[in-house]
CSV table of C-alpha atoms and ligand atoms in Angstrom, one decimal:
chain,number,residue,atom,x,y,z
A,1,UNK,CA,123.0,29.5,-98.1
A,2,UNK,CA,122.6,32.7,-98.9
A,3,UNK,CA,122.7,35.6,-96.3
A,4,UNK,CA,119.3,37.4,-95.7
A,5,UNK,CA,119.8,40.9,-95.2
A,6,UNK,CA,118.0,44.1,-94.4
A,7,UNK,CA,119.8,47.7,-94.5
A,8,UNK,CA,118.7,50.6,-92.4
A,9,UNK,CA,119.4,53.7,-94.3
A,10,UNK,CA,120.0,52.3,-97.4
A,11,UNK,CA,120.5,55.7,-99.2
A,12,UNK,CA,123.2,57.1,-97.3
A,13,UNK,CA,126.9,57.0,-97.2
A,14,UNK,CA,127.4,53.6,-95.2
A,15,UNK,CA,123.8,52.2,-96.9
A,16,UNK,CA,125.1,52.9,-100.5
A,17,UNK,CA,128.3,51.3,-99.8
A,18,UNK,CA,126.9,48.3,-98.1
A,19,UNK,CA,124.7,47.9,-101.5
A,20,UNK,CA,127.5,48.4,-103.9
A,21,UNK,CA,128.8,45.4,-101.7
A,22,UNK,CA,126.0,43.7,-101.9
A,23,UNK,CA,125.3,43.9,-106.0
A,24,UNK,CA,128.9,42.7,-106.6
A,25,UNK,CA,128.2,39.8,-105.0
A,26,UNK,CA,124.3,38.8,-106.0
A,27,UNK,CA,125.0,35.0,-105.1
A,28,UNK,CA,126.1,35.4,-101.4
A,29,UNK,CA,122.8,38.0,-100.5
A,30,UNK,CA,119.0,38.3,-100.8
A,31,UNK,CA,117.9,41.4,-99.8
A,32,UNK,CA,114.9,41.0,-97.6
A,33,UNK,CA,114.7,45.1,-96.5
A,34,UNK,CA,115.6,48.5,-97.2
A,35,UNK,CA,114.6,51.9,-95.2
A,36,UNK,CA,115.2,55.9,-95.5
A,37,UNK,CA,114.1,58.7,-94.2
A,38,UNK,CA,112.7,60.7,-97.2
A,39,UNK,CA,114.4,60.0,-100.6
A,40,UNK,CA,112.0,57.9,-101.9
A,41,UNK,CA,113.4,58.1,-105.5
A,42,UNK,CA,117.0,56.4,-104.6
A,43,UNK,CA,115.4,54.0,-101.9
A,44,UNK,CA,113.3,52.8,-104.9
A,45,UNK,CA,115.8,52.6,-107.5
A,46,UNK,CA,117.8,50.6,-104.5
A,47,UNK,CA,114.8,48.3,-104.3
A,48,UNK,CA,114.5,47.6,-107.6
A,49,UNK,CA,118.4,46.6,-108.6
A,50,UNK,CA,118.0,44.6,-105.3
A,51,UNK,CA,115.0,42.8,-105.3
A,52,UNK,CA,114.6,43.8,-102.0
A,53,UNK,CA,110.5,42.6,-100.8
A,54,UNK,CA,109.8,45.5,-98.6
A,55,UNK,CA,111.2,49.4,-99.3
A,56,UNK,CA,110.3,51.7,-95.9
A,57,UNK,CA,110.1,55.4,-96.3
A,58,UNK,CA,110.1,56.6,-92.3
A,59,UNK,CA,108.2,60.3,-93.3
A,60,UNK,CA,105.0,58.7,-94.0
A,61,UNK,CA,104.0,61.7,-96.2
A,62,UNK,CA,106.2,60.3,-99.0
A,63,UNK,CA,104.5,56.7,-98.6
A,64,UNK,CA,102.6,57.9,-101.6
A,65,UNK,CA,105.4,58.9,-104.2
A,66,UNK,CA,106.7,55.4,-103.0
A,67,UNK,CA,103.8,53.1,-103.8
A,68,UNK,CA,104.1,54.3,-107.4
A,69,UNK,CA,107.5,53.9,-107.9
A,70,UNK,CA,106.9,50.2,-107.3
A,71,UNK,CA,104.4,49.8,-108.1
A,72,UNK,CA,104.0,46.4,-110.0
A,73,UNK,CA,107.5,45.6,-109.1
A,74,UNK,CA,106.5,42.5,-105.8
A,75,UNK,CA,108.1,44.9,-103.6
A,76,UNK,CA,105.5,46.1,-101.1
A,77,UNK,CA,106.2,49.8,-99.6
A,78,UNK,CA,105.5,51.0,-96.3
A,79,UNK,CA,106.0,54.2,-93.9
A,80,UNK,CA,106.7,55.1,-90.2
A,81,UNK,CA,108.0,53.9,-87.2
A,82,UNK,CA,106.5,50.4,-87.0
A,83,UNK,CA,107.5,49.6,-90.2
A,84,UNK,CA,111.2,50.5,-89.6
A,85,UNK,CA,111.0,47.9,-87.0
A,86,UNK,CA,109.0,45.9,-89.5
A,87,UNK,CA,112.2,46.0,-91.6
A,88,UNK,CA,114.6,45.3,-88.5
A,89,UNK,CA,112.4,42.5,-87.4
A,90,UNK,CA,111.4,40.5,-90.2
A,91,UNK,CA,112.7,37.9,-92.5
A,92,UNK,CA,116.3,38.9,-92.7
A,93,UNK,CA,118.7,37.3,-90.5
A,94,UNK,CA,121.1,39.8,-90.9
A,95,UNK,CA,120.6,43.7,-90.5
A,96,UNK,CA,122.5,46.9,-91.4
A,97,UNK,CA,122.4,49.9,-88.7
A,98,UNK,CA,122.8,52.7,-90.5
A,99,UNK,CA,120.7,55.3,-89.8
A,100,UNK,CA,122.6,58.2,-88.4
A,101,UNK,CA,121.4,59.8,-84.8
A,102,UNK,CA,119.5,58.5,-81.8
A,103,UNK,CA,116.6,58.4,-84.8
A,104,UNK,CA,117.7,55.2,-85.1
A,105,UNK,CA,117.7,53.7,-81.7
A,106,UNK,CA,113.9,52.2,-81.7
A,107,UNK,CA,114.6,49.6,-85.1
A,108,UNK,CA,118.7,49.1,-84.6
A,109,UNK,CA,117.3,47.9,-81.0
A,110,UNK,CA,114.3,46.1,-82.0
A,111,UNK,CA,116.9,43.7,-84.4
A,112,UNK,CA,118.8,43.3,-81.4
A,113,UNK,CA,116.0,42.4,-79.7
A,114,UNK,CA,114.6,39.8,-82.6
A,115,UNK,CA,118.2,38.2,-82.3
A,116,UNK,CA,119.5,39.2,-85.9
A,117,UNK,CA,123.3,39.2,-86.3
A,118,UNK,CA,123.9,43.3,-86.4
A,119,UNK,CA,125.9,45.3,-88.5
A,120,UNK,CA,126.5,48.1,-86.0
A,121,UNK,CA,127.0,51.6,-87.9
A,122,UNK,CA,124.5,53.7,-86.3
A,123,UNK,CA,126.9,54.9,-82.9
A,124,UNK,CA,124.5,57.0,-81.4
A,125,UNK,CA,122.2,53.9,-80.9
A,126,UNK,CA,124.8,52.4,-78.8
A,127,UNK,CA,126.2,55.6,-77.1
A,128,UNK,CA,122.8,56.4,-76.0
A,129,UNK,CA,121.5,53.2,-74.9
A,130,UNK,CA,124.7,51.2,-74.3
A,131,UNK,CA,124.0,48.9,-71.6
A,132,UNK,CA,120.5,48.2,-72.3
A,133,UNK,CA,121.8,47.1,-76.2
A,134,UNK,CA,124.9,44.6,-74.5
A,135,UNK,CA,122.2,42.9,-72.2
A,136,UNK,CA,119.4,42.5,-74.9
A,137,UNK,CA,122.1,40.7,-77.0
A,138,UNK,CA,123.2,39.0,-74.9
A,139,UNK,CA,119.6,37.6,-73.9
A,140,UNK,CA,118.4,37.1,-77.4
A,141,UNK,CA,121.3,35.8,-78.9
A,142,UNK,CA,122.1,38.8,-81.0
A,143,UNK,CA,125.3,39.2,-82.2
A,144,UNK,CA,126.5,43.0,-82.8
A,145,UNK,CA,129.5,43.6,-85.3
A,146,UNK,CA,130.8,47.2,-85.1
A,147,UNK,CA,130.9,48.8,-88.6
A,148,UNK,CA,132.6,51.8,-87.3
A,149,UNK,CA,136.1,51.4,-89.1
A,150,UNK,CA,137.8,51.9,-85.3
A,151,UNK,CA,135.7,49.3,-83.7
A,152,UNK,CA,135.7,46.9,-87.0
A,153,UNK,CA,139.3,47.1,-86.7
A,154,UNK,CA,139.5,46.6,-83.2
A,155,UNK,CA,137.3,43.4,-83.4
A,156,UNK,CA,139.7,41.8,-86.3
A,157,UNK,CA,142.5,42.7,-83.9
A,158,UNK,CA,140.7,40.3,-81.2
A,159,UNK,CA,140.0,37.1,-83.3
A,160,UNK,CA,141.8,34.8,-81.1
A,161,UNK,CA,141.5,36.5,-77.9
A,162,UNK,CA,140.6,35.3,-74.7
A,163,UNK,CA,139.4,38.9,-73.8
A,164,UNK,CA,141.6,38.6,-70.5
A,165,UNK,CA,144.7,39.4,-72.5
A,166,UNK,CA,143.9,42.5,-73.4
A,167,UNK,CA,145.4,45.4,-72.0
A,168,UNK,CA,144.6,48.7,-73.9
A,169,UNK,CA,142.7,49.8,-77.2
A,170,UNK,CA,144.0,52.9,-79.0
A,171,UNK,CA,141.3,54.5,-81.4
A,172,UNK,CA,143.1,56.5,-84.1
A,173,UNK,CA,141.6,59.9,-85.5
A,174,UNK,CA,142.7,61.1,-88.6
A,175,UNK,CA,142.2,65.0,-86.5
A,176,UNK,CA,139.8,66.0,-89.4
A,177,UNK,CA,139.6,68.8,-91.1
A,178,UNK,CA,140.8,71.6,-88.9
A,179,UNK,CA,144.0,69.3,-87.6
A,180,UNK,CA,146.2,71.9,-88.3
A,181,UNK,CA,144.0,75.0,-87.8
A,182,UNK,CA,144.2,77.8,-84.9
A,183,UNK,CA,141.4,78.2,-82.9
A,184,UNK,CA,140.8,81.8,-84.5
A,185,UNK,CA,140.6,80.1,-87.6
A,186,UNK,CA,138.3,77.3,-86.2
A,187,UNK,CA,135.5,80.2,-84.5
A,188,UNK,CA,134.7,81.3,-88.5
A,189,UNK,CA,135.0,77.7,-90.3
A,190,UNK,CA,132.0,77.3,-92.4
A,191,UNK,CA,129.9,74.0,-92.4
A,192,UNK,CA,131.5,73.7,-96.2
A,193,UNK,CA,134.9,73.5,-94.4
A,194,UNK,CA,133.7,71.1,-91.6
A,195,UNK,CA,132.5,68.6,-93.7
A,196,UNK,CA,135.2,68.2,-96.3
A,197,UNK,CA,137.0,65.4,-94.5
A,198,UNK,CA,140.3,64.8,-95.0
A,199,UNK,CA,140.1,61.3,-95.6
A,200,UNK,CA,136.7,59.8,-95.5
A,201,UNK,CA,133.5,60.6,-97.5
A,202,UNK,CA,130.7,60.7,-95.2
A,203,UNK,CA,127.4,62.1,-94.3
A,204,UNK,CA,126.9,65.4,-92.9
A,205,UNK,CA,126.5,64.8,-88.9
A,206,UNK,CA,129.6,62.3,-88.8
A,207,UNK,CA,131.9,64.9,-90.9
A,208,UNK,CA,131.0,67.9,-88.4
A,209,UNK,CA,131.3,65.1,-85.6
A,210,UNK,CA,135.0,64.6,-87.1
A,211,UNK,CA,135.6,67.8,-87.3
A,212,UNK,CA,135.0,68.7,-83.3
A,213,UNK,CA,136.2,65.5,-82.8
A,214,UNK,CA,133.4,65.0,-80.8
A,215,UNK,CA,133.0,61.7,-83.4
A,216,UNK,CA,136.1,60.2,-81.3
A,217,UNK,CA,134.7,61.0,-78.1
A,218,UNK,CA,131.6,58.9,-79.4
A,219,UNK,CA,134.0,56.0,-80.4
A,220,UNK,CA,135.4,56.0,-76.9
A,221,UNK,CA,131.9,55.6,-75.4
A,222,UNK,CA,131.1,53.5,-78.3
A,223,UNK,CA,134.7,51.1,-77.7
A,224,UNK,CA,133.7,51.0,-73.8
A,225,UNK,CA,131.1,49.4,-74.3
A,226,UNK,CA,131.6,47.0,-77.2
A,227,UNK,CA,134.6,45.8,-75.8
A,228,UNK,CA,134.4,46.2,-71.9
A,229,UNK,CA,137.1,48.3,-70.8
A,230,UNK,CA,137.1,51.0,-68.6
A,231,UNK,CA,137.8,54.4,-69.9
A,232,UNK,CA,141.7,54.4,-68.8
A,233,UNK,CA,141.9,51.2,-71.0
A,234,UNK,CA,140.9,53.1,-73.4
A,235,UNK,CA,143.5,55.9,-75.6
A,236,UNK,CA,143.4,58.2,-78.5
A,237,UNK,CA,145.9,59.0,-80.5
A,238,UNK,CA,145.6,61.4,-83.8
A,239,UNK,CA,147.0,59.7,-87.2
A,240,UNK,CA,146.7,61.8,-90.2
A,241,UNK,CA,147.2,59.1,-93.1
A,242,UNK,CA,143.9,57.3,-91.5
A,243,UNK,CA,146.0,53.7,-92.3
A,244,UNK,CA,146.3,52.3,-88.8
A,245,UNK,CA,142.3,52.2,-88.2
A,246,UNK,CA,142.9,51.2,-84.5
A,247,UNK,CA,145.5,48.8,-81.9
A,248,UNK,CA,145.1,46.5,-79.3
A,249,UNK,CA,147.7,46.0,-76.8
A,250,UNK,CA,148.1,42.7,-75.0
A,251,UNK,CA,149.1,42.0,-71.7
A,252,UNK,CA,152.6,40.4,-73.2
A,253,UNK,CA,153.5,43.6,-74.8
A,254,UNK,CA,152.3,42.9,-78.3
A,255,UNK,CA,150.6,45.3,-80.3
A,256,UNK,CA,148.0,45.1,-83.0
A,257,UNK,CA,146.7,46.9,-85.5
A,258,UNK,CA,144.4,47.1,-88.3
A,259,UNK,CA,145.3,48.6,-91.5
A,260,UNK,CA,144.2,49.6,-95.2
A,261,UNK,CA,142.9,51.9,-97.1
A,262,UNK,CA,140.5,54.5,-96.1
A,263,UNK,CA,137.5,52.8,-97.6
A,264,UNK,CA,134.4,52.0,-95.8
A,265,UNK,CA,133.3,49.0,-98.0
A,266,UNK,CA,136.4,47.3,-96.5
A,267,UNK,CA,135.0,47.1,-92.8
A,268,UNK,CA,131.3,47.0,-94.2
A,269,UNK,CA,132.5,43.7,-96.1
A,270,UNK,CA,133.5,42.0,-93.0
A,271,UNK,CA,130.6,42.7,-91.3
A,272,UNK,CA,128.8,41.4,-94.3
A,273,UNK,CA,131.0,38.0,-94.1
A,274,UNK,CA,131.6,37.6,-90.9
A,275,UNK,CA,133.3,34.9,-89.6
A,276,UNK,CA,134.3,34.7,-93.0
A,277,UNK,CA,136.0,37.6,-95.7
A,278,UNK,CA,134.7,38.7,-99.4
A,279,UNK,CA,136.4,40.2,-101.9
A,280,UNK,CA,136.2,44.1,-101.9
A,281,UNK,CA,136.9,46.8,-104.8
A,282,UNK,CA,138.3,49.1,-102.5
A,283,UNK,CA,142.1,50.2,-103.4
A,284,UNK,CA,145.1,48.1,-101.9
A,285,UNK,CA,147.4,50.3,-99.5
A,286,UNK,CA,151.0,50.4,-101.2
A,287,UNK,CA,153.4,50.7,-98.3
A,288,UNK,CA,156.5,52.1,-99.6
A,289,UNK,CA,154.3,55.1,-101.5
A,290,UNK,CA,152.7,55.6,-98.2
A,291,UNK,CA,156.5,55.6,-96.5
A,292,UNK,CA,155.5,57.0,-93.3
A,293,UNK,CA,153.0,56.4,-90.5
A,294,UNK,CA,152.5,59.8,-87.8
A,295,UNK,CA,151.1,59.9,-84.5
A,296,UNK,CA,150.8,62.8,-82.2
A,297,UNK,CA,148.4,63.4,-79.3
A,298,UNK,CA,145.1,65.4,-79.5
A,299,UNK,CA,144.9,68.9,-78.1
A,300,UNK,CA,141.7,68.6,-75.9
A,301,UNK,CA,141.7,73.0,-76.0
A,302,UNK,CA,141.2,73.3,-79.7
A,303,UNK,CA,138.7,69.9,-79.3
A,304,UNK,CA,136.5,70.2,-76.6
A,305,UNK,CA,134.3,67.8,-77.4
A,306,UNK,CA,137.0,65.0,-77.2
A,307,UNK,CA,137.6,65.9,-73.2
A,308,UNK,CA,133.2,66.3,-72.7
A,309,UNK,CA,132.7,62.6,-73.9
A,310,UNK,CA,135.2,61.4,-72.1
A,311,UNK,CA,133.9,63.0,-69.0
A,312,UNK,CA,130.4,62.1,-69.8
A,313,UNK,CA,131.8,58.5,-69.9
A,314,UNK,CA,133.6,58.3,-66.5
A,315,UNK,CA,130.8,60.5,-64.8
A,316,UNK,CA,127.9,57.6,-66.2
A,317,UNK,CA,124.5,57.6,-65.7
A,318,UNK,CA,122.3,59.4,-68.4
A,319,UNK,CA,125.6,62.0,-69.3
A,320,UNK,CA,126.1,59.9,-72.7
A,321,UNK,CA,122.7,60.5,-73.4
A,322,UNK,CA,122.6,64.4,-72.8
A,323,UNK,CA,125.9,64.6,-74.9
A,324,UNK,CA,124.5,62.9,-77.6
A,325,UNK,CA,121.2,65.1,-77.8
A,326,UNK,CA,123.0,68.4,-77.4
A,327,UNK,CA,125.8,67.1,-80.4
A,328,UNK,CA,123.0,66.1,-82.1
A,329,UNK,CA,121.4,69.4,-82.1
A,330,UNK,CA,124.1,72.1,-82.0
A,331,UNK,CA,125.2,70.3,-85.5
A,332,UNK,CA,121.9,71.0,-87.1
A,333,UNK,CA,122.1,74.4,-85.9
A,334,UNK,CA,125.9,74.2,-87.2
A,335,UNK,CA,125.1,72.6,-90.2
A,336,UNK,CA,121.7,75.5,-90.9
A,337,UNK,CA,124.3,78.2,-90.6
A,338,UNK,CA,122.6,79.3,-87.0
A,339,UNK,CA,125.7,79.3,-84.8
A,340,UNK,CA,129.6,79.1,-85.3
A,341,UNK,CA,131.8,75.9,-85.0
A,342,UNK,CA,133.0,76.7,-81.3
A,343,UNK,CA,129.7,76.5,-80.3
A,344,UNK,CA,129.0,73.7,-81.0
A,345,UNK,CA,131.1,71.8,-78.0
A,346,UNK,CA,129.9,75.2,-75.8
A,347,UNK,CA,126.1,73.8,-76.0
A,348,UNK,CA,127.4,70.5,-75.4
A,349,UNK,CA,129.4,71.5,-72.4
A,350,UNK,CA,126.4,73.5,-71.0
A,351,UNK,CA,123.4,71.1,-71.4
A,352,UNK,CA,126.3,68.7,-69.3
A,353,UNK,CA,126.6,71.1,-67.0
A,354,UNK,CA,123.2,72.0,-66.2
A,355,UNK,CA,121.4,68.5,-65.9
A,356,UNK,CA,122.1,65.3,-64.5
A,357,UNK,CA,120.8,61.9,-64.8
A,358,UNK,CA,120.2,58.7,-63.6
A,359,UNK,CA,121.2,55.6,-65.9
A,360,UNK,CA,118.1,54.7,-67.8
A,361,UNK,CA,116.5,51.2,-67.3
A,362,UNK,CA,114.5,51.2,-70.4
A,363,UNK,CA,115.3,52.0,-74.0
A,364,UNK,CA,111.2,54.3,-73.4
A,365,UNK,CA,113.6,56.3,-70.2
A,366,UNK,CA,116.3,57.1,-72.9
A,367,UNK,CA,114.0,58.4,-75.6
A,368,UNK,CA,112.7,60.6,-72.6
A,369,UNK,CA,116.2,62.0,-71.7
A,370,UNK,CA,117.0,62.1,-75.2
A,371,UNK,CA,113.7,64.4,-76.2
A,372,UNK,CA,113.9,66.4,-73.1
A,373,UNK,CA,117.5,67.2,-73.8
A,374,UNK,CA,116.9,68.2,-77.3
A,375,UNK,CA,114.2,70.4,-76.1
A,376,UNK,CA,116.2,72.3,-73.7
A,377,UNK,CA,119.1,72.9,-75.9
A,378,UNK,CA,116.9,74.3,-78.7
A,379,UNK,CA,115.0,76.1,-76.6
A,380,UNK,CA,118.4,77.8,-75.4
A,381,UNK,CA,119.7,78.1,-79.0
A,382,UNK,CA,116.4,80.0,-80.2
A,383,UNK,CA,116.8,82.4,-76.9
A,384,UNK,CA,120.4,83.5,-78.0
A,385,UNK,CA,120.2,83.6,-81.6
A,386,UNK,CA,116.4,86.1,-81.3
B,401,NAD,P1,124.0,59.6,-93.9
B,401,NAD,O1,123.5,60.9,-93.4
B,401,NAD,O2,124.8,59.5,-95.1
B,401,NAD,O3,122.8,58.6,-94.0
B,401,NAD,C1,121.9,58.4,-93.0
B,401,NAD,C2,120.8,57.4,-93.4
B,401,NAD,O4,119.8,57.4,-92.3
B,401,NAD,C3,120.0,57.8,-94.7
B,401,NAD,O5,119.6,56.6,-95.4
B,401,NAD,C4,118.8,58.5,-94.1
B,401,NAD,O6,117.7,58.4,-95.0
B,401,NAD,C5,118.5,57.8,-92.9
B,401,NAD,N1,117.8,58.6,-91.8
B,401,NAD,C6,118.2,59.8,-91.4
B,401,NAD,N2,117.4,60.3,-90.5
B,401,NAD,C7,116.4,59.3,-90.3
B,401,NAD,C8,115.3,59.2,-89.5
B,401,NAD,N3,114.9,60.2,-88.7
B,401,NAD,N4,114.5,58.1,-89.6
B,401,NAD,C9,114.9,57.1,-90.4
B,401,NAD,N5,115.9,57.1,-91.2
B,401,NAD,C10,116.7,58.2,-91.2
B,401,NAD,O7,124.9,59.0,-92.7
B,401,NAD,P2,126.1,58.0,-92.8
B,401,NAD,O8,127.4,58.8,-92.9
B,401,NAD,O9,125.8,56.9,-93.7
B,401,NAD,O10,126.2,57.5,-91.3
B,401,NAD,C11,125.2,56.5,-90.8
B,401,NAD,C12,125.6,56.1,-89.4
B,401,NAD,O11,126.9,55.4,-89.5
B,401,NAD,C13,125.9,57.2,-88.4
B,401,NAD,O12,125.6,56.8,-87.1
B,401,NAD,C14,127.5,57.4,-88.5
B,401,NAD,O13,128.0,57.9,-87.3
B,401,NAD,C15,127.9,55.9,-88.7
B,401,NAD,N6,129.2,55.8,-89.4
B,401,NAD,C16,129.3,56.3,-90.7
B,401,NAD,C17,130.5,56.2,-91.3
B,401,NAD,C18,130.7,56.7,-92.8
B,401,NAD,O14,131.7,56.5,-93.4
B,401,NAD,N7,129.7,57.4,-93.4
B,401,NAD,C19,131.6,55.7,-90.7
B,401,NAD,C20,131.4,55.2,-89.4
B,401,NAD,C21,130.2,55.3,-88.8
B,402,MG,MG1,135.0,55.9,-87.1
């Protein structure tokens, strides 16, 4: 039987790779549904190779341009909101979370909701709205498999675990970019320099997210609750060849880990044929050219961000939430050239600092804290930079 799949944000980084994936192997998938935000031309094409029966364009202005590019192809387009959750909801059994940001909460939540087995790319989804995401899978069935390489790792590390036998998780960080870089050098790094990873080819929020490291202090919020340890459970350790994606320590001693090359398509393709594996293009790792694995521990003064999450973590409620929102925001303004790299953790640490929450009880009370955060922070942002 073939799998019935929908991707959200097909035309970015994670979406392209899941559909190079999925057009290597045209007798395992039928592509049901594919979304983007505005790039109507490459969600089309997508469509087309794909076969895909419904192409979503969420800024309704480009619903248009859409229409005509399939038009007469059996693939119906749409626009909006409701039909992103169309897409999440409908006749694919199996759906892709990749649209980057909280943007992506309403239709990654709705698929959880409709009991689809998830692909789970799209952190901030879970960071923001955690708790609420574990209980709604675990009332409708839904089965969430973390895309993130860390977590993807983490949960091949666990095949055959009781759950009790765990002991720790260590997430690995490749340190990004500025690994190596004073903090002078940091204050005047352009968003050119933040975004050329190391390792990884990414999109733009995720590469200045792994160049705070603020991206590992989502995977720890993200780890705690996928797996259901508490933040002490949880370490982070800095590994520069990106290799060892992530460990699990068990309560005899034993250690392990997950490792390959630094390829996304590897954990997207055992999300995609999960409990099973597919083959993969992605390049083998060659041990004795590789000779050498390095560890070291991250310096929470040049990263910031790492030590926020972490407290936004332990101190619960809606902190995840207001983290998010200011991270969200301080990298647009990063990323528009409207304030400097440091500042980026500095608006985290103050929207933190100046508002506290309850934890939300509905996925409509996050969007709330979510919006009102964002509005602050901006609102801040414009009164310095004028
Ligand atoms: P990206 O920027 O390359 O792509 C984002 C996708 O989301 C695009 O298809 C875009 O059209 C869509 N989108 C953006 N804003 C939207 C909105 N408001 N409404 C609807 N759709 C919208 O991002 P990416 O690097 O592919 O990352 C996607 C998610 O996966 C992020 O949450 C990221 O943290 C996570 N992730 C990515 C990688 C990676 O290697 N790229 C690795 C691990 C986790
Ligand atoms: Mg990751």
């Amino acid at each position: 039987m073939k799998r019935r799949i929908a991707i959200l944000g097909a035309t970015g980084s994670v979406g392209q790779s899941t559909l190079d994936l999925v057009k290597r192997s045209p007798d395992r998938f039928d592509v049901i549904a594919l979304t983007a935000q505005s790039k109507v031309r490459e969600l089309a094409e997508a469509a087309l190779a794909t076969g895909a029966k419904l192409a979503v364009v969420a800024d309704e202005g480009r619903l248009p341009e859409l229409r005509t590019l399939l038009d007469g192809s059996g693939c119906r387009a749409a626009a909006g909101a409701a039909a992103l959750v169309e897409a999440a909801t409908g006749d694919a059994d199996w759906v892709m979370a990749a649209i980057v940001g909280c943007a992506g909460l309403l239709p990654t939540m709705a698929a959880v909701e409709a009991g689809k087995t998830v692909a789970l790319a799209n952190k901030e989804a879970l960071i923001t709205a955690g708790q609420l995401m574990i209980e709604a899978a675990s009332r409708s069935g839904s089965t969430l498999i973390p895309v993130d390489s860390e977590h993807n790792a983490i949960f091949q590390c666990l095949v055959g675990s009781c759950g009790d036998d765990v002991s720790r998780l260590i997430l690995t960080a490749s340190g990004g970019p500025f690994r190596t870089a004073s903090a002078e050098q940091m204050r005047s790094a352009t968003p050119a320099e933040a975004v050329s990873h190391p390792k990884w080819s990414m999109g733009a929020k995720i590469s200045v997210d792994s160049a705070t490291l603020m991206n590992k202090g989502l995977e720890l919020i993200e780890a705690y609750h996928l797996f259901g340890l508490g933040s002490e459970q949880i370490d982070i350790v800095i590994h520069p060849q990106s290799t060892v994606h992530s460990l699990v320590e068990f309560i005899d001693g034993s250690l392990l880990a997950h490792l390959g090359t630094a390829d996304m398509r590897i954990p997207i393709a055992y999300a995609l044929s999960w409990p099973e594996r597919m083959q993969t293009p992605a390049a083998r790792l060659d041990l004795v050219e590789l000779g050498r694995l390095d560890f070291e521990a991250p310096d929470l003064e040049r990263f910031p961000a790492l030590r926020l999450a972490r407290e936004a973590l332990e101190s619960g409620g809606g902190a995840a939430i207001i983290l998010n929102a200011a991270n969200e925001i301080a990298v647009e303004l990063f990323l528009a050239g409207r304030i400097a790299f440091h500042e980026i953790a500095a608006m985290v640490a103050d929207a933190l600092g100046q508002t506290t929450a309850p934890a939300p009880r509905s996925i409509d009370e996050v969007i709330a804290l979510d919006s009102a955060t964002r509005a602050k922070v901006s609102a801040a942002a414009h009164e310095s930079c004028s």
